mmCIF file with all atom_site columns, C-alpha atoms in Angstrom:
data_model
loop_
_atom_site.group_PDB
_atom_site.id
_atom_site.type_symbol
_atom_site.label_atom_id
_atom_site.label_alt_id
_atom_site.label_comp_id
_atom_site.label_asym_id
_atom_site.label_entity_id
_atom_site.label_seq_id
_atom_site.pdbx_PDB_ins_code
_atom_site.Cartn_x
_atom_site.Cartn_y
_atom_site.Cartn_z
_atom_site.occupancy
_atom_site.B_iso_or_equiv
_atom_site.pdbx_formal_charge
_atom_site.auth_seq_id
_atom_site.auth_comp_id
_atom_site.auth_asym_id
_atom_site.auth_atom_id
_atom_site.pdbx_PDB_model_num
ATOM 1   C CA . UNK A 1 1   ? 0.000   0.000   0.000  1.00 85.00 ? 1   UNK A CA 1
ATOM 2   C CA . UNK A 1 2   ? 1.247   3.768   -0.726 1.00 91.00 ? 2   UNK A CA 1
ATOM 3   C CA . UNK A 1 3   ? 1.363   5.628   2.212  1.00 92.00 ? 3   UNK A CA 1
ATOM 4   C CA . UNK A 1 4   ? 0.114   9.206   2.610  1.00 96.00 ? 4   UNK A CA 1
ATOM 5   C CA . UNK A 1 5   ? 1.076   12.515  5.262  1.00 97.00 ? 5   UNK A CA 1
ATOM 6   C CA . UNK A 1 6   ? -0.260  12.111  8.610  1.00 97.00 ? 6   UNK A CA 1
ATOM 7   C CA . UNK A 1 7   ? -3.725  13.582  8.837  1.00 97.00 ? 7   UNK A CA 1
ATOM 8   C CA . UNK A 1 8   ? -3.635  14.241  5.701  1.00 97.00 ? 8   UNK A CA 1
ATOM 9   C CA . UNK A 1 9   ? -6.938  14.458  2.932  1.00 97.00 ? 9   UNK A CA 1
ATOM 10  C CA . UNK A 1 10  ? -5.810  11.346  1.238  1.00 97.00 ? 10  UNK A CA 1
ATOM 11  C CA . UNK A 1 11  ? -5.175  9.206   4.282  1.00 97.00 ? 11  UNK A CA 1
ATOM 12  C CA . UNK A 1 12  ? -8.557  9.981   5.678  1.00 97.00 ? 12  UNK A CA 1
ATOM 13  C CA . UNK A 1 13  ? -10.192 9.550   2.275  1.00 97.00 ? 13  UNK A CA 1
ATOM 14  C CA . UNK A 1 14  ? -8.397  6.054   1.981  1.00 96.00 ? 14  UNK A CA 1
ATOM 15  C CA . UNK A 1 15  ? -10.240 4.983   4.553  1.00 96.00 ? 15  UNK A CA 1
ATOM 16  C CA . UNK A 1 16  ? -13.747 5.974   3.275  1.00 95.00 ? 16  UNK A CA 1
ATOM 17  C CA . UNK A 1 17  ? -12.089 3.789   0.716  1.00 93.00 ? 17  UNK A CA 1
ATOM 18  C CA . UNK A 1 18  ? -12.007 0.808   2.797  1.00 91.00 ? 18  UNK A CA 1
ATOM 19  C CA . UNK A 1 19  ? -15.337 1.279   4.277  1.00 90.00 ? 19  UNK A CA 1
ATOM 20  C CA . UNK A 1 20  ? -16.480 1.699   0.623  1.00 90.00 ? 20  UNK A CA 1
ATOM 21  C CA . UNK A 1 21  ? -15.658 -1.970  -0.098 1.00 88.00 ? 21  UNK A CA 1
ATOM 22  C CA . UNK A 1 22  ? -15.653 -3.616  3.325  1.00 87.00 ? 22  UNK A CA 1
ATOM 23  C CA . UNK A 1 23  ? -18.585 -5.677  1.591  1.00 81.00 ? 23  UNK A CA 1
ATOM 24  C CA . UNK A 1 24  ? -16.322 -6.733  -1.204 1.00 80.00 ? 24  UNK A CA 1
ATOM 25  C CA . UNK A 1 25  ? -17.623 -3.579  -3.616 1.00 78.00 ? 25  UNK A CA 1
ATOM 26  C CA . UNK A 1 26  ? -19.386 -0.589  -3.673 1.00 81.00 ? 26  UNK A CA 1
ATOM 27  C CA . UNK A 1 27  ? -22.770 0.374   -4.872 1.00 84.00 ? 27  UNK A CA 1
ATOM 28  C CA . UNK A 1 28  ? -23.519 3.923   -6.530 1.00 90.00 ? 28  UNK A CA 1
ATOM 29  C CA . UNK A 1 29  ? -25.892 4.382   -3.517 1.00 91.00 ? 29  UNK A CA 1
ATOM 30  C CA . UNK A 1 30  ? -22.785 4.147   -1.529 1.00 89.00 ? 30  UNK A CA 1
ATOM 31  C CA . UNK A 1 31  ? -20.472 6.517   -4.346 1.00 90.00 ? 31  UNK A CA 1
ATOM 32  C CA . UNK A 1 32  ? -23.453 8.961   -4.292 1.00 92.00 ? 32  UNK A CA 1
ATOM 33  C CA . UNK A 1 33  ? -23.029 9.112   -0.306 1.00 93.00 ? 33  UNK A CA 1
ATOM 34  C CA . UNK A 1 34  ? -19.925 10.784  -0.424 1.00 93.00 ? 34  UNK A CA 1
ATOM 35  C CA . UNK A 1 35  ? -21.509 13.837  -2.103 1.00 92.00 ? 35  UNK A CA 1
ATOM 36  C CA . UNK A 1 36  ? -24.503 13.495  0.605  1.00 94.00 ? 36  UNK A CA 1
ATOM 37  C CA . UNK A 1 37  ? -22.598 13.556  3.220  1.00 95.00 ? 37  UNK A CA 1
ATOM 38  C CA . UNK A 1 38  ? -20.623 16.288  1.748  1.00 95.00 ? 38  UNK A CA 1
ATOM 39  C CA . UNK A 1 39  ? -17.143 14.332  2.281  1.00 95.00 ? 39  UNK A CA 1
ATOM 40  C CA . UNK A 1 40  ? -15.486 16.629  -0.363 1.00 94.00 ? 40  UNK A CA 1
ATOM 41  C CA . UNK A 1 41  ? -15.866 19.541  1.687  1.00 95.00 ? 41  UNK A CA 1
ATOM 42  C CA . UNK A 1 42  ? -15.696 17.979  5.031  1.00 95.00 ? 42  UNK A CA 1
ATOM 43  C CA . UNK A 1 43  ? -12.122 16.603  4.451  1.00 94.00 ? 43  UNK A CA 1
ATOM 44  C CA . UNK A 1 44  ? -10.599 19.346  2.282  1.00 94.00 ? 44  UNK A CA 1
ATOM 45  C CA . UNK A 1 45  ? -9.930  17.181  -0.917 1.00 95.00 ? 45  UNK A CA 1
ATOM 46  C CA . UNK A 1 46  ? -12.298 17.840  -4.246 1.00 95.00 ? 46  UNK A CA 1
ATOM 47  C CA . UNK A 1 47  ? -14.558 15.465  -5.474 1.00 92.00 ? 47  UNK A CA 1
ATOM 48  C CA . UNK A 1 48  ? -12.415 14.409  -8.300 1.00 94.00 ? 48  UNK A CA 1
ATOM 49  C CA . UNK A 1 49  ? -9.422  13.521  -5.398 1.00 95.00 ? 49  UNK A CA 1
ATOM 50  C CA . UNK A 1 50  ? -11.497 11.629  -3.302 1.00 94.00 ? 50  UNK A CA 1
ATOM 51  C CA . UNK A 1 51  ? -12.580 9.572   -6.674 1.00 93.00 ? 51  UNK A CA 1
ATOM 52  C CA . UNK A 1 52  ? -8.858  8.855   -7.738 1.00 96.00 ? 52  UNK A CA 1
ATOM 53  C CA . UNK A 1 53  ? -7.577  8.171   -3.595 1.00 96.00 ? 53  UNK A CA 1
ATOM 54  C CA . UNK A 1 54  ? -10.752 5.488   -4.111 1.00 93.00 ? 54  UNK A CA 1
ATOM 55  C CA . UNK A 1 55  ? -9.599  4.443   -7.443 1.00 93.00 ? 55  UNK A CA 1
ATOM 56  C CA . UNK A 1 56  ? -5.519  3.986   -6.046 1.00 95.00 ? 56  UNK A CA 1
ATOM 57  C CA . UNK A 1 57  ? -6.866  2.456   -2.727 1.00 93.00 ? 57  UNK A CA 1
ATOM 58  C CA . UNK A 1 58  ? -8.939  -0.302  -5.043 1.00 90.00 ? 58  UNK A CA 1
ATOM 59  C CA . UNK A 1 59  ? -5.477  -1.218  -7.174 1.00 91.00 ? 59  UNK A CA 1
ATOM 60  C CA . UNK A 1 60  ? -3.409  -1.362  -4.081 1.00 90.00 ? 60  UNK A CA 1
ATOM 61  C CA . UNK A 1 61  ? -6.053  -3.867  -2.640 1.00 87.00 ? 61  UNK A CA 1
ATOM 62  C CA . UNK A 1 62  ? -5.390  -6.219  -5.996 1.00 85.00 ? 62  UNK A CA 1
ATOM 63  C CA . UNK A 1 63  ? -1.868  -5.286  -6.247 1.00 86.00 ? 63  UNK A CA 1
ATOM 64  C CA . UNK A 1 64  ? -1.731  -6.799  -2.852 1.00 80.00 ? 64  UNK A CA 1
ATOM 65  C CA . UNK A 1 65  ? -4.035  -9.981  -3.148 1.00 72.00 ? 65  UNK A CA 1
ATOM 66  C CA . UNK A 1 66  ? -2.117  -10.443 -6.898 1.00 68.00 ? 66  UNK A CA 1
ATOM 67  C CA . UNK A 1 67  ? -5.082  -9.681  -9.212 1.00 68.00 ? 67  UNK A CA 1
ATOM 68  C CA . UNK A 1 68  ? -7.582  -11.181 -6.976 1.00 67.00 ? 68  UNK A CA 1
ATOM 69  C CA . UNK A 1 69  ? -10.372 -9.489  -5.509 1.00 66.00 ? 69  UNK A CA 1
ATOM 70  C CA . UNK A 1 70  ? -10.657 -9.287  -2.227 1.00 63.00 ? 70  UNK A CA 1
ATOM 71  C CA . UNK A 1 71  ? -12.426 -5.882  -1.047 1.00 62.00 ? 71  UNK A CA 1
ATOM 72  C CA . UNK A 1 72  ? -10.970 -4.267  2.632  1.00 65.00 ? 72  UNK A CA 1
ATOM 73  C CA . UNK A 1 73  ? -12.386 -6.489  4.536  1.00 64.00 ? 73  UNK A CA 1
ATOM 74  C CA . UNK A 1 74  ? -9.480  -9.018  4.180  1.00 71.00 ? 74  UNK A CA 1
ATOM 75  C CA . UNK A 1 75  ? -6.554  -6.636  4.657  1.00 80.00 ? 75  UNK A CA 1
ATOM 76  C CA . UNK A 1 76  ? -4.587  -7.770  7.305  1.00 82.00 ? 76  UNK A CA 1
ATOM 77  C CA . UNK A 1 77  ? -4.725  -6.620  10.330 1.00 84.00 ? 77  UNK A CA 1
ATOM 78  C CA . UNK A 1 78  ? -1.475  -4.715  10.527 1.00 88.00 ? 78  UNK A CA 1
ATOM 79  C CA . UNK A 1 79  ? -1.985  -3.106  7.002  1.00 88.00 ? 79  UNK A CA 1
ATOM 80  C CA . UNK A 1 80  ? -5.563  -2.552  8.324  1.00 89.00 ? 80  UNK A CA 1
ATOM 81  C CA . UNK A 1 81  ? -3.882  -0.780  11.241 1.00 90.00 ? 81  UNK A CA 1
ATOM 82  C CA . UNK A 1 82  ? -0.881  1.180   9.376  1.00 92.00 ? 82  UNK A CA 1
ATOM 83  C CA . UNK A 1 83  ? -4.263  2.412   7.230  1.00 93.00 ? 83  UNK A CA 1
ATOM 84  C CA . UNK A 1 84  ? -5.744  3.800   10.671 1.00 94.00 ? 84  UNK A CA 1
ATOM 85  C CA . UNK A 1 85  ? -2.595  4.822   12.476 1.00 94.00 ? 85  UNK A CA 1
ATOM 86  C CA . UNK A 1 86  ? -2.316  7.882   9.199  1.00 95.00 ? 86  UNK A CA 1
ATOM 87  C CA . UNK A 1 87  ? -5.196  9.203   11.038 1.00 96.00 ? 87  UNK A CA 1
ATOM 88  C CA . UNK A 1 88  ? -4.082  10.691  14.206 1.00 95.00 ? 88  UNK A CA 1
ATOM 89  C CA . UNK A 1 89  ? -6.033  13.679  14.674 1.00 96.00 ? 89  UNK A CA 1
ATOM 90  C CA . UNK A 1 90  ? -8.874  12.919  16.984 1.00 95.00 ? 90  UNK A CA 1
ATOM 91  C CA . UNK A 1 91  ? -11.460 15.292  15.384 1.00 95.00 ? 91  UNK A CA 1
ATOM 92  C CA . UNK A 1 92  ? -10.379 14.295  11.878 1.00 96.00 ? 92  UNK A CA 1
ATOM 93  C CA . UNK A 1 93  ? -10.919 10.755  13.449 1.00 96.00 ? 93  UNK A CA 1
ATOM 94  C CA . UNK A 1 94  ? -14.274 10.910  14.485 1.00 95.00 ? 94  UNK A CA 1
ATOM 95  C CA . UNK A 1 95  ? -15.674 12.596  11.479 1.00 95.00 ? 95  UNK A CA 1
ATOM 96  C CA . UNK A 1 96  ? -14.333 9.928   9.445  1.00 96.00 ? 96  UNK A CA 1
ATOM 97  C CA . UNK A 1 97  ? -15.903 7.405   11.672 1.00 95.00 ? 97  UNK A CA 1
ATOM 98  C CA . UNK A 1 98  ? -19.232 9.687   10.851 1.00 95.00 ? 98  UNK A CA 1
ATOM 99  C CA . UNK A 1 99  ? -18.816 9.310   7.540  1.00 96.00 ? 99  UNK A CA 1
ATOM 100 C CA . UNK A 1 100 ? -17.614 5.787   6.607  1.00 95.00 ? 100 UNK A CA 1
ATOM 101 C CA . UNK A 1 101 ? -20.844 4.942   9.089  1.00 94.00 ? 101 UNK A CA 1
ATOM 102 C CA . UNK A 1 102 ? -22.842 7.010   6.622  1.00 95.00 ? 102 UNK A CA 1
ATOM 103 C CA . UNK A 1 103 ? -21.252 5.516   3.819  1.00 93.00 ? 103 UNK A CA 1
ATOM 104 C CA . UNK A 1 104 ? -21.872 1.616   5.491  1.00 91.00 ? 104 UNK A CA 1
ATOM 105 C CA . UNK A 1 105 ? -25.815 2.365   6.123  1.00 93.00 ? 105 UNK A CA 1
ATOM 106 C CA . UNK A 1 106 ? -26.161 4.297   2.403  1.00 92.00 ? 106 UNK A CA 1
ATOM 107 C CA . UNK A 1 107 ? -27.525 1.149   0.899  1.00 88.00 ? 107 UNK A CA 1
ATOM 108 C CA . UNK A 1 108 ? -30.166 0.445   3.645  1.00 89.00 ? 108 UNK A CA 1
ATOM 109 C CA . UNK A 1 109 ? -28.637 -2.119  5.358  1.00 86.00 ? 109 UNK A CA 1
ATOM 110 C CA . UNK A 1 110 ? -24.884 -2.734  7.232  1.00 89.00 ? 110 UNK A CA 1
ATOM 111 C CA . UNK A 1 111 ? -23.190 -6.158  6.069  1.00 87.00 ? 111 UNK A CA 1
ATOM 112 C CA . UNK A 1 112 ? -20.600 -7.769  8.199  1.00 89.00 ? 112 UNK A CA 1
ATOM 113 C CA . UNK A 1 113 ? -17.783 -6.616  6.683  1.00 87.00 ? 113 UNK A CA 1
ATOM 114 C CA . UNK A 1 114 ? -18.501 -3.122  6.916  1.00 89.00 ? 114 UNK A CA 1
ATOM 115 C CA . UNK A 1 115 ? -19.588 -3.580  10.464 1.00 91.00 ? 115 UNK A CA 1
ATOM 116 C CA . UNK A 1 116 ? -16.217 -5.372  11.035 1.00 89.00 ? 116 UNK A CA 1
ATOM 117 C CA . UNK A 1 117 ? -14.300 -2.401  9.756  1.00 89.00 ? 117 UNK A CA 1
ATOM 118 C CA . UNK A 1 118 ? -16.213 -0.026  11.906 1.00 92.00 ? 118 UNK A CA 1
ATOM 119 C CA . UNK A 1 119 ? -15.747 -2.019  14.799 1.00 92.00 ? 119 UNK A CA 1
ATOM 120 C CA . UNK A 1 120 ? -11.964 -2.349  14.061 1.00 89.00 ? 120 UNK A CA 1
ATOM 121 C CA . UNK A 1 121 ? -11.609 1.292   13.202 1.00 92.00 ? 121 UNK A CA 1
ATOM 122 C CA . UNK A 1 122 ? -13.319 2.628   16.463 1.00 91.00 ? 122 UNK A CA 1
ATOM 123 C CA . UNK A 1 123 ? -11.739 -0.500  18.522 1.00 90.00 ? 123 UNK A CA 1
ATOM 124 C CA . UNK A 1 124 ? -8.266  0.875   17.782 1.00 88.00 ? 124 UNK A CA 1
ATOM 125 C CA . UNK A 1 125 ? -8.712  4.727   17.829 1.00 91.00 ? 125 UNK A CA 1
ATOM 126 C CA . UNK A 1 126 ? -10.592 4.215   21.282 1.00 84.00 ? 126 UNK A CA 1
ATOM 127 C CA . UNK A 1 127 ? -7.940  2.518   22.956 1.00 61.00 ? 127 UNK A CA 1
ATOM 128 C CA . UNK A 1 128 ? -4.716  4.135   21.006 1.00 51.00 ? 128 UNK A CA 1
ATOM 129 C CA . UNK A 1 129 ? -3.749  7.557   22.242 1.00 52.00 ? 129 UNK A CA 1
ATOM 130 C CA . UNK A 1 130 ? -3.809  10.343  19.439 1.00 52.00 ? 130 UNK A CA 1
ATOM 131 C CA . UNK A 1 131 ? -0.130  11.149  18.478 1.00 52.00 ? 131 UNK A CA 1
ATOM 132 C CA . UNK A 1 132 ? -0.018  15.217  18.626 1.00 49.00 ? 132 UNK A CA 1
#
């Protein structure tokens, strides 16, 4: 996986990736969210950005599983975590726990992989201290 600056627009849009396709892939329900939710604004990074940190995020994930598709929810857990640990802000945190909630519930309906991710996510930024 590429890495990105600390706190930066890219790491925290990386993982609205990885809620995006905690199911194994993402619906336009789900795409259309990010607008809704107004993530463009909300993490400093224009619509187009966000679409091409989704689009590098999704040929990392089959870089890494060598052409197979695998969505987030397979990561492993210390890629999962090195994902998370970009994000040390704890505002920045808990709006992108906001959003990649809004993102999960978009399509009517949580499935276990997203609800894994969101567990995992607020799991280790609960009991990690923030880095200033």
């Amino acid at each position: 996986m590429r890495t990105y600056p600390t706190n930066s627009p890219q790491a925290a849009t990386r993982l609205l990736a990885m809620a995006l396709v905690a199911d194994g892939n993402y619906s336009m329900t789900e795409i259309r969210a990010l607008d809704r939710l107004d993530a463009p604004r909300r993490l400093g990074l224009p619509a187009e950005e966000i679409k091409a940190v989704i689009d590098l995020f999704c040929q990392d994930l089959l870089h890494a599983a060598h052409g197979e598709w695998i969505g987030s929810s397979q990561i492993d857990d210390a890629t999962r975590q090195g994902l998370m640990n970009e994000v040390q802000d704890p505002a920045l945190r808990a709006q992108i726990l906001d959003l990649c909630e809004g993102i999960a519930l978009a399509d009517g309906h949580m499935a276990d992989g997203e609800a894994d991710m969101l567990d995992a996510m607020a799991k280790a930024w609960r009991t990690a201290p923030a880095v200033a």
